[in-house]
Short mmCIF file of C-alpha atoms and ligand atoms in Angstrom, two decimals:
data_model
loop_
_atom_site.label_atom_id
_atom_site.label_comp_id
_atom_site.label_asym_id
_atom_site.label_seq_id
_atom_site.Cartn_x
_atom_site.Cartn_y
_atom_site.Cartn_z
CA UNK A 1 -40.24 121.83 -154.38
CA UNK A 2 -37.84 119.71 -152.81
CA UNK A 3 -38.61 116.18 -151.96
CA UNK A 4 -37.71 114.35 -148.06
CA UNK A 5 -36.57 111.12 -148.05
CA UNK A 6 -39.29 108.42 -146.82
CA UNK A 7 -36.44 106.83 -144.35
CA UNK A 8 -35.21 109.53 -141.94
CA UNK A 9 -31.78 109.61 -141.15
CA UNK A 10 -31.19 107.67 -137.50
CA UNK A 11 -31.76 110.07 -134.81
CA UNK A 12 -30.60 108.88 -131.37
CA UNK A 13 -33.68 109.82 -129.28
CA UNK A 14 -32.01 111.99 -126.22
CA UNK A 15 -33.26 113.83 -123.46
CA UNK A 16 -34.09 117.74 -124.09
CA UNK A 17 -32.14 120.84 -124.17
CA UNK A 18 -28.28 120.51 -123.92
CA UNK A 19 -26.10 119.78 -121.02
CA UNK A 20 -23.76 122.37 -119.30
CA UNK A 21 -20.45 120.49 -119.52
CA UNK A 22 -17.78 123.46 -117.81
CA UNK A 23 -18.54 126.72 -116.80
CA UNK A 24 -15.77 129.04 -116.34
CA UNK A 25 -15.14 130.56 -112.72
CA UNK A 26 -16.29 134.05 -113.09
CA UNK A 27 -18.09 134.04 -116.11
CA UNK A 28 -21.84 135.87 -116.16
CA UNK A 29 -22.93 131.56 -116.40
CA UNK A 30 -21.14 131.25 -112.96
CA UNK A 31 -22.48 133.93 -111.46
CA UNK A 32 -26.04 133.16 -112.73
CA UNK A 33 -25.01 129.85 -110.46
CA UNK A 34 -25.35 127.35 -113.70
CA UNK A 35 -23.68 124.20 -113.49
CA UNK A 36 -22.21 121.20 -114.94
CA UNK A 37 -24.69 118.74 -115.38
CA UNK A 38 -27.90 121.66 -115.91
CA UNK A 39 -29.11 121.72 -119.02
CA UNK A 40 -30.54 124.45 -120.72
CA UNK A 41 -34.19 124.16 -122.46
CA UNK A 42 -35.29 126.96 -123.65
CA UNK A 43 -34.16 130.47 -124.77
CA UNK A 44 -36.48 133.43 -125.38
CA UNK A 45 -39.04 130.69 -125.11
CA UNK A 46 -37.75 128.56 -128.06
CA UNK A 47 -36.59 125.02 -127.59
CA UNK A 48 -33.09 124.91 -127.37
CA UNK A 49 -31.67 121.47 -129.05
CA UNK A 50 -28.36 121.81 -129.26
CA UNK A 51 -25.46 124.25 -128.08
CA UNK A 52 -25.68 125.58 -131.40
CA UNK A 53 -29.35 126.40 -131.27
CA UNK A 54 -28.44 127.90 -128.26
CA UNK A 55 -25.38 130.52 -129.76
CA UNK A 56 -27.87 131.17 -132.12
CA UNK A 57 -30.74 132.20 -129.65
CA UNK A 58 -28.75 133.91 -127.39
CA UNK A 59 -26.38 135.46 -129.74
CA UNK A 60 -26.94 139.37 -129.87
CA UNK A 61 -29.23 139.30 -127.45
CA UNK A 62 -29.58 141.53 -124.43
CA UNK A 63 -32.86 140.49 -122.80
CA UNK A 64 -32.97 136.77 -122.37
CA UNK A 65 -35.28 134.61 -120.39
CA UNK A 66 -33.28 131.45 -120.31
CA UNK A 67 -35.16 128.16 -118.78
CA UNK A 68 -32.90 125.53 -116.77
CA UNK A 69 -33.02 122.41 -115.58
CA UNK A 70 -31.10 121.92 -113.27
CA UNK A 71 -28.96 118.54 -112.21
CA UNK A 72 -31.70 118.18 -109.35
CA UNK A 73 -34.28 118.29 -111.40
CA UNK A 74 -35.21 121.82 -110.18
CA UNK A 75 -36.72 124.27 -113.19
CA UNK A 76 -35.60 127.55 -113.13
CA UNK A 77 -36.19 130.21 -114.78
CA UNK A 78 -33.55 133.13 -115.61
CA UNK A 79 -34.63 136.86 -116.43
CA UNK A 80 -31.05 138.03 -117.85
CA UNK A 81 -29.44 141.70 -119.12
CA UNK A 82 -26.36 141.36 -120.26
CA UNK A 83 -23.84 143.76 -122.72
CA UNK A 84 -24.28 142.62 -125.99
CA UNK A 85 -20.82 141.50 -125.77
CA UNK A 86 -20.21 139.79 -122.22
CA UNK A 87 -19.88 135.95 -122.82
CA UNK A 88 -21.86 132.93 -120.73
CA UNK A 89 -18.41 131.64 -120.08
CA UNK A 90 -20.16 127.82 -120.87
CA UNK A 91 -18.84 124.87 -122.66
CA UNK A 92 -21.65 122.57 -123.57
CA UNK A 93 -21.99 118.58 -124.62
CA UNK A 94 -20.92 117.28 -127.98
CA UNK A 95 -23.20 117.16 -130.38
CA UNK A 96 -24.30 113.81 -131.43
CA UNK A 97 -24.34 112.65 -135.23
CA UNK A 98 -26.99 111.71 -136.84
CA UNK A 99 -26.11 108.75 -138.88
CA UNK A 100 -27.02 108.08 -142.65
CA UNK A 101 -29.41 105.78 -144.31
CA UNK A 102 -27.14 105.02 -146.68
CA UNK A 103 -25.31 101.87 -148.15
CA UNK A 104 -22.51 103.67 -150.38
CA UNK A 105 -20.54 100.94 -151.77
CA UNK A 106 -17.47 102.17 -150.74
CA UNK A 107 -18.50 103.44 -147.75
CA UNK A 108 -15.34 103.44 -145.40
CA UNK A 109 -17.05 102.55 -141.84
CA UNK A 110 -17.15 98.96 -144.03
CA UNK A 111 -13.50 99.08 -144.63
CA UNK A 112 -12.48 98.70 -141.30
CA UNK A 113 -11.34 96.48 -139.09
CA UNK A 114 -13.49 94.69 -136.31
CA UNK A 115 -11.11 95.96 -133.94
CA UNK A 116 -11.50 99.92 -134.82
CA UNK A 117 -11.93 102.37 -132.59
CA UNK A 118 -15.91 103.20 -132.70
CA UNK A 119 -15.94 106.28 -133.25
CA UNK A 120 -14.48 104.68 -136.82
CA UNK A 121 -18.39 103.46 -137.26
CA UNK A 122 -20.03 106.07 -136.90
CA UNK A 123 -22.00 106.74 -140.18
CA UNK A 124 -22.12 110.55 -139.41
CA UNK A 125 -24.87 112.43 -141.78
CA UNK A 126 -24.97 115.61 -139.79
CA UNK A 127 -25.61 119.10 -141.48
CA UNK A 128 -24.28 120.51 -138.04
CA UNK A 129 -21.31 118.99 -138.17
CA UNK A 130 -20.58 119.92 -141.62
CA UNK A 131 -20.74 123.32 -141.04
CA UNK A 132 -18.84 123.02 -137.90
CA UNK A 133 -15.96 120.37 -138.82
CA UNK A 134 -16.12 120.44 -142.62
CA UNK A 135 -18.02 116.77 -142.39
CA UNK A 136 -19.70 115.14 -145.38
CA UNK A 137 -22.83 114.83 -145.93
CA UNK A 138 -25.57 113.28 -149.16
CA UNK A 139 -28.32 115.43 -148.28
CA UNK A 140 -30.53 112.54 -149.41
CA UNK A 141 -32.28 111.86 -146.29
CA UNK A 142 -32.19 115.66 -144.57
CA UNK A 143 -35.07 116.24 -143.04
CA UNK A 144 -37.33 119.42 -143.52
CA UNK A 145 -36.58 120.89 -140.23
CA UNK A 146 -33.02 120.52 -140.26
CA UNK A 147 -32.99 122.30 -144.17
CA UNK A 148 -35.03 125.19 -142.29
CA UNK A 149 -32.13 125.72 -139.51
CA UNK A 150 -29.47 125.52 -141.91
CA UNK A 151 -31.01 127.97 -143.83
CA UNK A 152 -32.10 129.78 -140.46
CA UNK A 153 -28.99 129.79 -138.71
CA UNK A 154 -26.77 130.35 -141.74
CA UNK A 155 -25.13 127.25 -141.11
CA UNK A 156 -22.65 128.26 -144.18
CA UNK A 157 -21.08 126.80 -145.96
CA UNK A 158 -22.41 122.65 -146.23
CA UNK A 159 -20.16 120.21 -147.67
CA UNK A 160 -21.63 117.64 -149.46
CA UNK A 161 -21.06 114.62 -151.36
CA UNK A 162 -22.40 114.96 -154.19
CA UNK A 163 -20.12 111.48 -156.13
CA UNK A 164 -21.35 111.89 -159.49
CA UNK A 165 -24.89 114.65 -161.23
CA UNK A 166 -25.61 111.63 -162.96
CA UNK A 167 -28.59 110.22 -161.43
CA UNK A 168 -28.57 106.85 -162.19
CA UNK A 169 -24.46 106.53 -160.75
CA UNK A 170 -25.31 108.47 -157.64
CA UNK A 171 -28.07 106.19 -156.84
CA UNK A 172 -25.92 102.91 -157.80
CA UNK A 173 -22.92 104.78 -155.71
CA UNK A 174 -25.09 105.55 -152.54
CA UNK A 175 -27.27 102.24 -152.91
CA UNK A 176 -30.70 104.07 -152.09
CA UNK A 177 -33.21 104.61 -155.09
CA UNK A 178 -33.52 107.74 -157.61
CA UNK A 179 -35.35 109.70 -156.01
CA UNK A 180 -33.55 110.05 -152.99
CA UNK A 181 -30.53 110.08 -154.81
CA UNK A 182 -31.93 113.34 -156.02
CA UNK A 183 -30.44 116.50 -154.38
CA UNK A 184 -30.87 118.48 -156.99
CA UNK A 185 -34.00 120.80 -155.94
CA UNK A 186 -32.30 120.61 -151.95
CA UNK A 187 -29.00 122.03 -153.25
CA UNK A 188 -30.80 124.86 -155.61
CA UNK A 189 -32.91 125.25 -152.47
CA UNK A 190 -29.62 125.78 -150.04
CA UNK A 191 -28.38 127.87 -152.80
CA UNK A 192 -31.05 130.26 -153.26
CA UNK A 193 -31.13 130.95 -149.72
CA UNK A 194 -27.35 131.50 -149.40
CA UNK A 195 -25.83 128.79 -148.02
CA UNK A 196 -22.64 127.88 -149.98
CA UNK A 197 -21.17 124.47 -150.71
CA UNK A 198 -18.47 122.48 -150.92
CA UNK A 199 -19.00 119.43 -152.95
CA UNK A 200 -16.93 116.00 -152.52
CA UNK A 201 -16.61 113.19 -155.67
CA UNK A 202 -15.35 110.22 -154.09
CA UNK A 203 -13.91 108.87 -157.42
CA UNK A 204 -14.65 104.81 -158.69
CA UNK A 205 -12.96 103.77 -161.34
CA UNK A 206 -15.28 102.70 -164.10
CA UNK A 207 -18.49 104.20 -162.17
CA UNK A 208 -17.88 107.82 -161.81
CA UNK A 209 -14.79 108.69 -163.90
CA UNK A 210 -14.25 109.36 -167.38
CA UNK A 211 -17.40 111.44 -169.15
CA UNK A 212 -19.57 110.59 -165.94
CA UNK A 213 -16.84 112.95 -164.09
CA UNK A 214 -16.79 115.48 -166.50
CA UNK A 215 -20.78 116.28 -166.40
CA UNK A 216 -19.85 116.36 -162.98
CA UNK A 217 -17.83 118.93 -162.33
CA UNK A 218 -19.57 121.11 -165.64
CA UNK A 219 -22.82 120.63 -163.83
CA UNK A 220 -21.41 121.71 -160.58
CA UNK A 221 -19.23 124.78 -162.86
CA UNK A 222 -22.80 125.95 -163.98
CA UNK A 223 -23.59 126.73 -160.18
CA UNK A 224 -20.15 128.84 -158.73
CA UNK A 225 -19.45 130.53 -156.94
CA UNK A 226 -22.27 129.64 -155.00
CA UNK A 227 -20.75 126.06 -155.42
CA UNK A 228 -17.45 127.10 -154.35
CA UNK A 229 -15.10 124.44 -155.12
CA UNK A 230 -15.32 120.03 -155.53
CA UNK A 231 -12.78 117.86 -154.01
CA UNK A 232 -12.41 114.73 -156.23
CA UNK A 233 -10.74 112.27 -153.69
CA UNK A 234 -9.58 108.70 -154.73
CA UNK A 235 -12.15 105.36 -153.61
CA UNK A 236 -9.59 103.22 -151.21
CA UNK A 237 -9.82 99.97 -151.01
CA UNK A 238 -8.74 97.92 -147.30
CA UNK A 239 -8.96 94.39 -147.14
CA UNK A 240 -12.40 94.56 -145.62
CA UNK A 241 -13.63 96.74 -148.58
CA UNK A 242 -13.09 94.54 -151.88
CA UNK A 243 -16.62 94.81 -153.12
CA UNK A 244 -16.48 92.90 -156.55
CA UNK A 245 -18.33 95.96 -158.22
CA UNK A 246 -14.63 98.34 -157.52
CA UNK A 247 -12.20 98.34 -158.85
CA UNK A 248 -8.94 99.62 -157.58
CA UNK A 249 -7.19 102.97 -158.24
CA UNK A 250 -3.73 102.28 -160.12
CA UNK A 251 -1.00 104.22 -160.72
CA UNK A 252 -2.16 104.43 -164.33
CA UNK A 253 -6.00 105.41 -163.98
CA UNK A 254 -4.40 108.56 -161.86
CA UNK A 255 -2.14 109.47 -164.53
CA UNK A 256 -5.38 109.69 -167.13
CA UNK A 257 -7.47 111.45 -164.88
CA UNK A 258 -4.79 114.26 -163.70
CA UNK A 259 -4.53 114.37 -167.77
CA UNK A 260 -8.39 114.37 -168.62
CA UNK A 261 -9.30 117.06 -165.27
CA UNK A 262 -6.21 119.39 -165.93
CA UNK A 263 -7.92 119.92 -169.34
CA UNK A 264 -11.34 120.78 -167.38
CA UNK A 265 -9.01 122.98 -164.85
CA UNK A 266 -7.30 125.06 -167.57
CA UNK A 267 -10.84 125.48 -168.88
CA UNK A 268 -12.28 126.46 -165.55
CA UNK A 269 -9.57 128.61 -164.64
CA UNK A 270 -9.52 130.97 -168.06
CA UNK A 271 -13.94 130.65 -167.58
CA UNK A 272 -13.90 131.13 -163.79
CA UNK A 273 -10.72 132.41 -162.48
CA UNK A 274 -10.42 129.42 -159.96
CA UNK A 275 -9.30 125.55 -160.48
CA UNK A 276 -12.62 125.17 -158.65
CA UNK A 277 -12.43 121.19 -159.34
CA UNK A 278 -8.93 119.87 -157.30
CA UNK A 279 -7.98 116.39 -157.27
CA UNK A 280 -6.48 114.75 -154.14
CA UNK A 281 -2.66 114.84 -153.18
CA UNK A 282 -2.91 110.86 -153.24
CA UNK A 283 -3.68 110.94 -156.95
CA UNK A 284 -0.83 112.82 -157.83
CA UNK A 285 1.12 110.82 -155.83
CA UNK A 286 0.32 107.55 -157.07
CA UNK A 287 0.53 109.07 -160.26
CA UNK A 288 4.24 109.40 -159.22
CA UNK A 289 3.54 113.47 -160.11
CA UNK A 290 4.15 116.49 -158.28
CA UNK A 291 1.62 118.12 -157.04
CA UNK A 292 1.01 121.06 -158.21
CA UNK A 293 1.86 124.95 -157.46
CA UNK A 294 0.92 127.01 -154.21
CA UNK A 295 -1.61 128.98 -157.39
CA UNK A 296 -3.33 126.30 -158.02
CA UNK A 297 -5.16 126.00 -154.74
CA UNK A 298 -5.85 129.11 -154.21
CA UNK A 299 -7.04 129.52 -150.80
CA UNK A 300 -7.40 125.90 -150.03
CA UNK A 301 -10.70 125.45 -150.08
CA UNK A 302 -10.66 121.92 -149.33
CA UNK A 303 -7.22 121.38 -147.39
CA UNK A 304 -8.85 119.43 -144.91
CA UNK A 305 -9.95 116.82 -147.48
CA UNK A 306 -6.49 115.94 -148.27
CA UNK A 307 -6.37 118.35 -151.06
CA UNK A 308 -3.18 120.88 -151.10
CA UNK A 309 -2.14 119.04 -148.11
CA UNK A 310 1.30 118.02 -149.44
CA UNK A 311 2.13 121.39 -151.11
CA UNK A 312 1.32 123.38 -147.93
CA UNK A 313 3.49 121.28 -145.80
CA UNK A 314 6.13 121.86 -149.00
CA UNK A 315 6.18 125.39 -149.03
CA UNK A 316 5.87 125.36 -145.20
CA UNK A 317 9.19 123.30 -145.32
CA UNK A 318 10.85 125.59 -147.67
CA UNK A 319 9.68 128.56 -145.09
CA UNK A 320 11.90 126.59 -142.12
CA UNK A 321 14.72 126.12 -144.37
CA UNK A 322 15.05 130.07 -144.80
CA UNK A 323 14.17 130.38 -141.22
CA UNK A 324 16.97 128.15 -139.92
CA UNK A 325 19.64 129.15 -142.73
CA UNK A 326 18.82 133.07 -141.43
CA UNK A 327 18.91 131.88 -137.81
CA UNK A 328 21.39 129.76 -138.54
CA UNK A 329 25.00 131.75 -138.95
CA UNK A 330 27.74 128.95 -138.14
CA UNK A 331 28.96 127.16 -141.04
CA UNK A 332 26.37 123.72 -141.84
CA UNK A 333 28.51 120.87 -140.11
CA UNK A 334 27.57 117.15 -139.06
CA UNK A 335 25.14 117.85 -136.29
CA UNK A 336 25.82 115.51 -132.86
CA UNK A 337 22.22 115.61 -131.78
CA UNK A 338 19.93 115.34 -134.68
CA UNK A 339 20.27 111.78 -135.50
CA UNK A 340 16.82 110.10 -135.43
CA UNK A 341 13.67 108.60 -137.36
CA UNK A 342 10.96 109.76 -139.13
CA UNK A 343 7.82 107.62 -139.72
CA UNK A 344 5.35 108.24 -141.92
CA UNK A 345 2.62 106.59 -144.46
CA UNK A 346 4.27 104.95 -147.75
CA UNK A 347 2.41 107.51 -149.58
CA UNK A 348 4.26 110.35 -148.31
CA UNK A 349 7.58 109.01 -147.44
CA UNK A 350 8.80 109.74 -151.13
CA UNK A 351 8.21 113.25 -151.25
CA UNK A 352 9.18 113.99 -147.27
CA UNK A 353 12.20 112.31 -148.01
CA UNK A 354 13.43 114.72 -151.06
CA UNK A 355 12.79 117.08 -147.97
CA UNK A 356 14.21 115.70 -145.16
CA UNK A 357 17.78 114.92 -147.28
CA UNK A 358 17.82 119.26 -148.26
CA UNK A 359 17.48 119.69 -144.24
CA UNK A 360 20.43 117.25 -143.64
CA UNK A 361 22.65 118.29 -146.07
CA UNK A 362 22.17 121.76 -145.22
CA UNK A 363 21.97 121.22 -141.56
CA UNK A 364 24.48 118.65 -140.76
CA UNK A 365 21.13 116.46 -139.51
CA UNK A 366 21.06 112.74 -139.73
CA UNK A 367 17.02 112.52 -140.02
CA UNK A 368 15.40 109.54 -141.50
CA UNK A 369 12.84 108.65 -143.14
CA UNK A 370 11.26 105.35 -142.73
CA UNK A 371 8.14 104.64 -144.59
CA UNK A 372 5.28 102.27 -143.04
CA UNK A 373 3.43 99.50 -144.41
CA UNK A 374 -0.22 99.71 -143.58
CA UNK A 375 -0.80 96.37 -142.43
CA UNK A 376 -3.98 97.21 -140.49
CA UNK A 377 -5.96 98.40 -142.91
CA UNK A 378 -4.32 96.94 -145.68
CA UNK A 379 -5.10 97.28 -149.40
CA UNK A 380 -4.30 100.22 -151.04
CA UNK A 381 -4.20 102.28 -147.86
CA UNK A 382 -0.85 104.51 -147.71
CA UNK A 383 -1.78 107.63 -146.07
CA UNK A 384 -0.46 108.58 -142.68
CA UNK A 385 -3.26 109.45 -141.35
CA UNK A 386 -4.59 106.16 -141.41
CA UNK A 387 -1.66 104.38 -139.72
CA UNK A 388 -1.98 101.91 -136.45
CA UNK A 389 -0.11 101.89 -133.03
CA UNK A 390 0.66 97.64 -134.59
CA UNK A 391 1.77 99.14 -137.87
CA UNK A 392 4.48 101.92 -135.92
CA UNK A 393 5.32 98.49 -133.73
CA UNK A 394 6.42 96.31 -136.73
CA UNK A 395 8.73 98.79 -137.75
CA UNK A 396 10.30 99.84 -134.76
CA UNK A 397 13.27 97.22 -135.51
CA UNK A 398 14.12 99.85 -138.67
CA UNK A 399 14.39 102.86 -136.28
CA UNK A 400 17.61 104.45 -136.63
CA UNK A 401 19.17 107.03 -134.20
CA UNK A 402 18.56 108.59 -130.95
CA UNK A 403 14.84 109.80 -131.31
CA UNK A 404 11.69 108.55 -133.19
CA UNK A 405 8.91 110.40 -134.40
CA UNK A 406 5.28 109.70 -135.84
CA UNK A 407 2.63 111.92 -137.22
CA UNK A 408 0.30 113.32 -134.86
CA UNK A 409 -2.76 112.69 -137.00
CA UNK A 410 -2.27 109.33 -136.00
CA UNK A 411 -3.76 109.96 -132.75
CA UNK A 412 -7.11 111.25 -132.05
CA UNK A 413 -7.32 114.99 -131.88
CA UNK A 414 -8.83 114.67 -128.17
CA UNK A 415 -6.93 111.55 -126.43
CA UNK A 416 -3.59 109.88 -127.09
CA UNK A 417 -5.02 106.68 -128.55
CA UNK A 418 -4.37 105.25 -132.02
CA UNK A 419 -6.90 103.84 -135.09
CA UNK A 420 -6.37 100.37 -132.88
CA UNK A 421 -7.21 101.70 -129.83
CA UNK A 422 -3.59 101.46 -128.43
CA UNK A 423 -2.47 104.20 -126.29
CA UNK A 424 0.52 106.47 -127.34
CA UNK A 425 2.06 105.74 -123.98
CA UNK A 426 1.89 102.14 -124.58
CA UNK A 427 3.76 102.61 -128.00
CA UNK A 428 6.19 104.58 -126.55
CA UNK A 429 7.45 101.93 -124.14
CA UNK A 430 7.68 99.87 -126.87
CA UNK A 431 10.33 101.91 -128.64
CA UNK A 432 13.79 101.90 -127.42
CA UNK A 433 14.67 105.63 -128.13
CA UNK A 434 12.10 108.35 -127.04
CA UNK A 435 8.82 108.65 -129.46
CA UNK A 436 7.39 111.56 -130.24
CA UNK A 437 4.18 112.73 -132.22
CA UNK A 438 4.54 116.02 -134.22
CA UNK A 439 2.42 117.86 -136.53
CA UNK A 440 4.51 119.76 -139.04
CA UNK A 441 4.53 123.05 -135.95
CA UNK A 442 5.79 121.00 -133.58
CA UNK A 443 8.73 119.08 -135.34
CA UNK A 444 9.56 122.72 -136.52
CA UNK A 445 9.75 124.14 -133.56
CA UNK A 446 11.68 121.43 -132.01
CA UNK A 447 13.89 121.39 -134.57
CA UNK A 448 14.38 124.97 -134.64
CA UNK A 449 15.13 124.60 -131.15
CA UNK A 450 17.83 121.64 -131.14
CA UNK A 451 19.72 123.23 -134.15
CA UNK A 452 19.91 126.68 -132.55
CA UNK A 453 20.78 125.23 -129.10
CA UNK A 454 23.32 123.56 -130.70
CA UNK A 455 24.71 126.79 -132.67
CA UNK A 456 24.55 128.33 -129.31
CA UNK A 457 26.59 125.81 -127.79
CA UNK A 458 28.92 125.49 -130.54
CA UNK A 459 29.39 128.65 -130.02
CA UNK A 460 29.85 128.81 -126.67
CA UNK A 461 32.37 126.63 -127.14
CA UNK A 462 34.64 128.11 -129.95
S1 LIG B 501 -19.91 106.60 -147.13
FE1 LIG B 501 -20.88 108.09 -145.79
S2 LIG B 501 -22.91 108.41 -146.65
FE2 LIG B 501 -22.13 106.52 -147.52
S3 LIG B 501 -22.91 104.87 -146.22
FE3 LIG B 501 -20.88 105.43 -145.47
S4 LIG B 501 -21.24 106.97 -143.91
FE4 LIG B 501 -23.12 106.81 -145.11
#
């Protein structure tokens, strides 16, 4: 049996059911005369907690009996046949986190700065949210009913953070005792029934590394493919995280432990036909490496924890340059638009550079690349992602050309606003030239767009 943590996670205590937050004109939820602002409570006569719960309860279903609350406070009650496959047409409230009971000593939400956004706080320990976003989790303080639903709902797979299968160093890592540091019997539980995981070593010099790190990933080996891959991701320190008990990541330690893990990888590979332990692009990096081949990754199972990052965008950089030199038939000459800025984390600027300089010498482009200091977080933080709307200011007197662009994982994936809460509008009139934010799809398709423009006005032209 598995034990439950004696300290819950923190559960915001909220009002029943979930809230209707769109419904589309229409839709079978429009013409059942649901609204924004009703909530629903109960499917089938089970308690409905969550729009999850209720995909889950309604899902497949033909007969439903759906009860509603409505924004007046009215109950109602809905007798409902549908086609198995005609949609409510709803969009429902977020889901809020539960938070962790937790005090990792690296824990990030301590590395940041006062002035943070808040959603940069939130301590998010939410088996929901790992399954829908790919979130972390410990597992330590899950509760039994939320193990049931996972296991219930096939919320598959969980990603957790498992940091080290020694006992001791997990408990010292996640500063809670032993026995909640203990996942063991959850995980074999989750396993058993199905659900697959993900597991995440946030790596500490001198804690976790070295033998610690190889038990590690064995232990977790002994368990695949249910345990389908572990992301071993680099501790980063900020100048509001300098614990005495870390130490930093150097150049150095990242060279031994791409040496010591590509050992464990050959291994793994030859024993399971899968690298099934991947370190993080910053390691290799800061290792001053290459990261390795497309291969290696496989299918990326953990892309979205910064591992294979830099050799997708790679490969999907050598995919434009065929692109544009098919598309592209005119002889490569000095282009008299492209001449412009690219910003990006001091991390990356190295490698996107060696890029950027094929593109112009092919292309006739005069792109830049200008790599940012993070002065926000500071530290050893180097990643774009983590960039501020002050950090893109300081730099803005190092802009060269017509045009400026920054990474759009700078911004928040719902609003325009940056890690410092400054708006992308605001930083705009800032700059001089026009600013743009690009993922690697948009600056593509822009650029495919400018160059063959160009071509066709050159040609035009001649
Ligand atoms: S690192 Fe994650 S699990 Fe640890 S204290 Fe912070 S939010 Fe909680």
């Amino acid at each position: 049996m598995y034990e439950f943590a004696v300290t819950p996670a923190v559960t915001q205590i909220r009002r029943r059911g979930v809230e209707i937050s769109e419904v589309v004109p229409g839709s079978l939820g429009a013409e059942l005369e649901l609204e924004p602002g009703d909530r629903i409570m109960r499917v089938n006569g089970r308690v409905v907690r969550d729009y999850l719960d209720f995909r889950f309860q309604s899902g497949g279903e033909t007969d439903l009996v759906i009860d509603v609350r409505k924004g007046t406070g009215e109950d109602w009650e809905l007798n409902i046949e549908r086609d198995e496959a005609e949609a409510f047409g709803l969009s429902f409230e977020q889901i809020v986190p539960r938070q962790c009971a937790n005090e990792c000593i690296f824990c990030f939400c301590k590395g940041n700065p006062e002035t943070a956004r808040p959603s940069l706080f939130v301590r998010d320990e939410d088996v929901r949210l790992s399954f829908l976003y790919g979130n972390y989790t410990t597992l330590t303080s899950i509760t039994e009913d939320e193990m049931r639903r996972v296991i219930e709902q096939r919320l598959t797979p969980q990603y957790v953070s498992v940091h080290a299968t020694d006992l001791d160093v997990r408990a010292y890592l996640l500063g809670v005792d032993k026995e909640r540091a203990d996942i063991s019997a959850k995980m074999r539980c989750l396993l058993d029934a199905g659900i697959e995981i993900h597991a995440q070593v946030v790596l500490c010099p001198e804690i976790n590394d070295a033998e610690i790190l190889r038990r590690t990933i064995y232990d977790l080996a002994e368990l695949h493919p249910r345990v389908r891959s572990v992301a071993i991701v680099p501790l980063g320190l900020t100048r509001y995280l300098n614990d005495a008990r870390l130490t930093a990541v150097t150049p150095e330690f990242c060279r031994r432990t791409i040496r010591d893990v590509g050992e464990i990888q050959k291994d793994l590979r030859t024993r399971l036909g899968t690298t099934f332990a991947f370190l993080g692009d910053e390691i290799y990096l800061r290792a001053g490496r290459t990261v390795p081949s497309r291969a290696h990754y496989g299918d990326y199972p953990q892309i979205e924890d910064g591992i294979g990052m830099v050799r997708s965008f790679a490969n999907s950089f050598d995919a434009l340059m065929r692109r544009l030199r098919r598309g592209l038939v005119l002889e490569a000459r000095p282009s008299r638009t492209l001449f412009g800025t690219i910003m990006t984390g001091t991390l990356f600027a190295a490698p996107l550079e060696r890029m950027i300089d094929r593109l112009n010498e092919d292309f006739g482009t005069r792109l830049n690349v200008l790599a940012i200091e993070n002065e926000y977080f500071g530290g050893d933080v180097s990643v774009a992602g983590l960039l501020s709307g002050g950090d893109f200011l300081a730099a803005r007197e190092k802009v060269v050309g017509e045009f400026a662009i920054i990474p759009r994982v700078t911004l928040k994936s719902d609003e325009p606003v940056m890690l410092d809460g400054m708006r992308f509008e605001e930083l705009q009139q800032h700059f001089g030239v026009p600013l743009y934010a690009f993922d690697f799809k948009q600056f593509a398709a822009a650029l495919e767009t400018e160059l063959i423009h160009e071509r066709q006005a050159l040609g035009e032209a001649a």
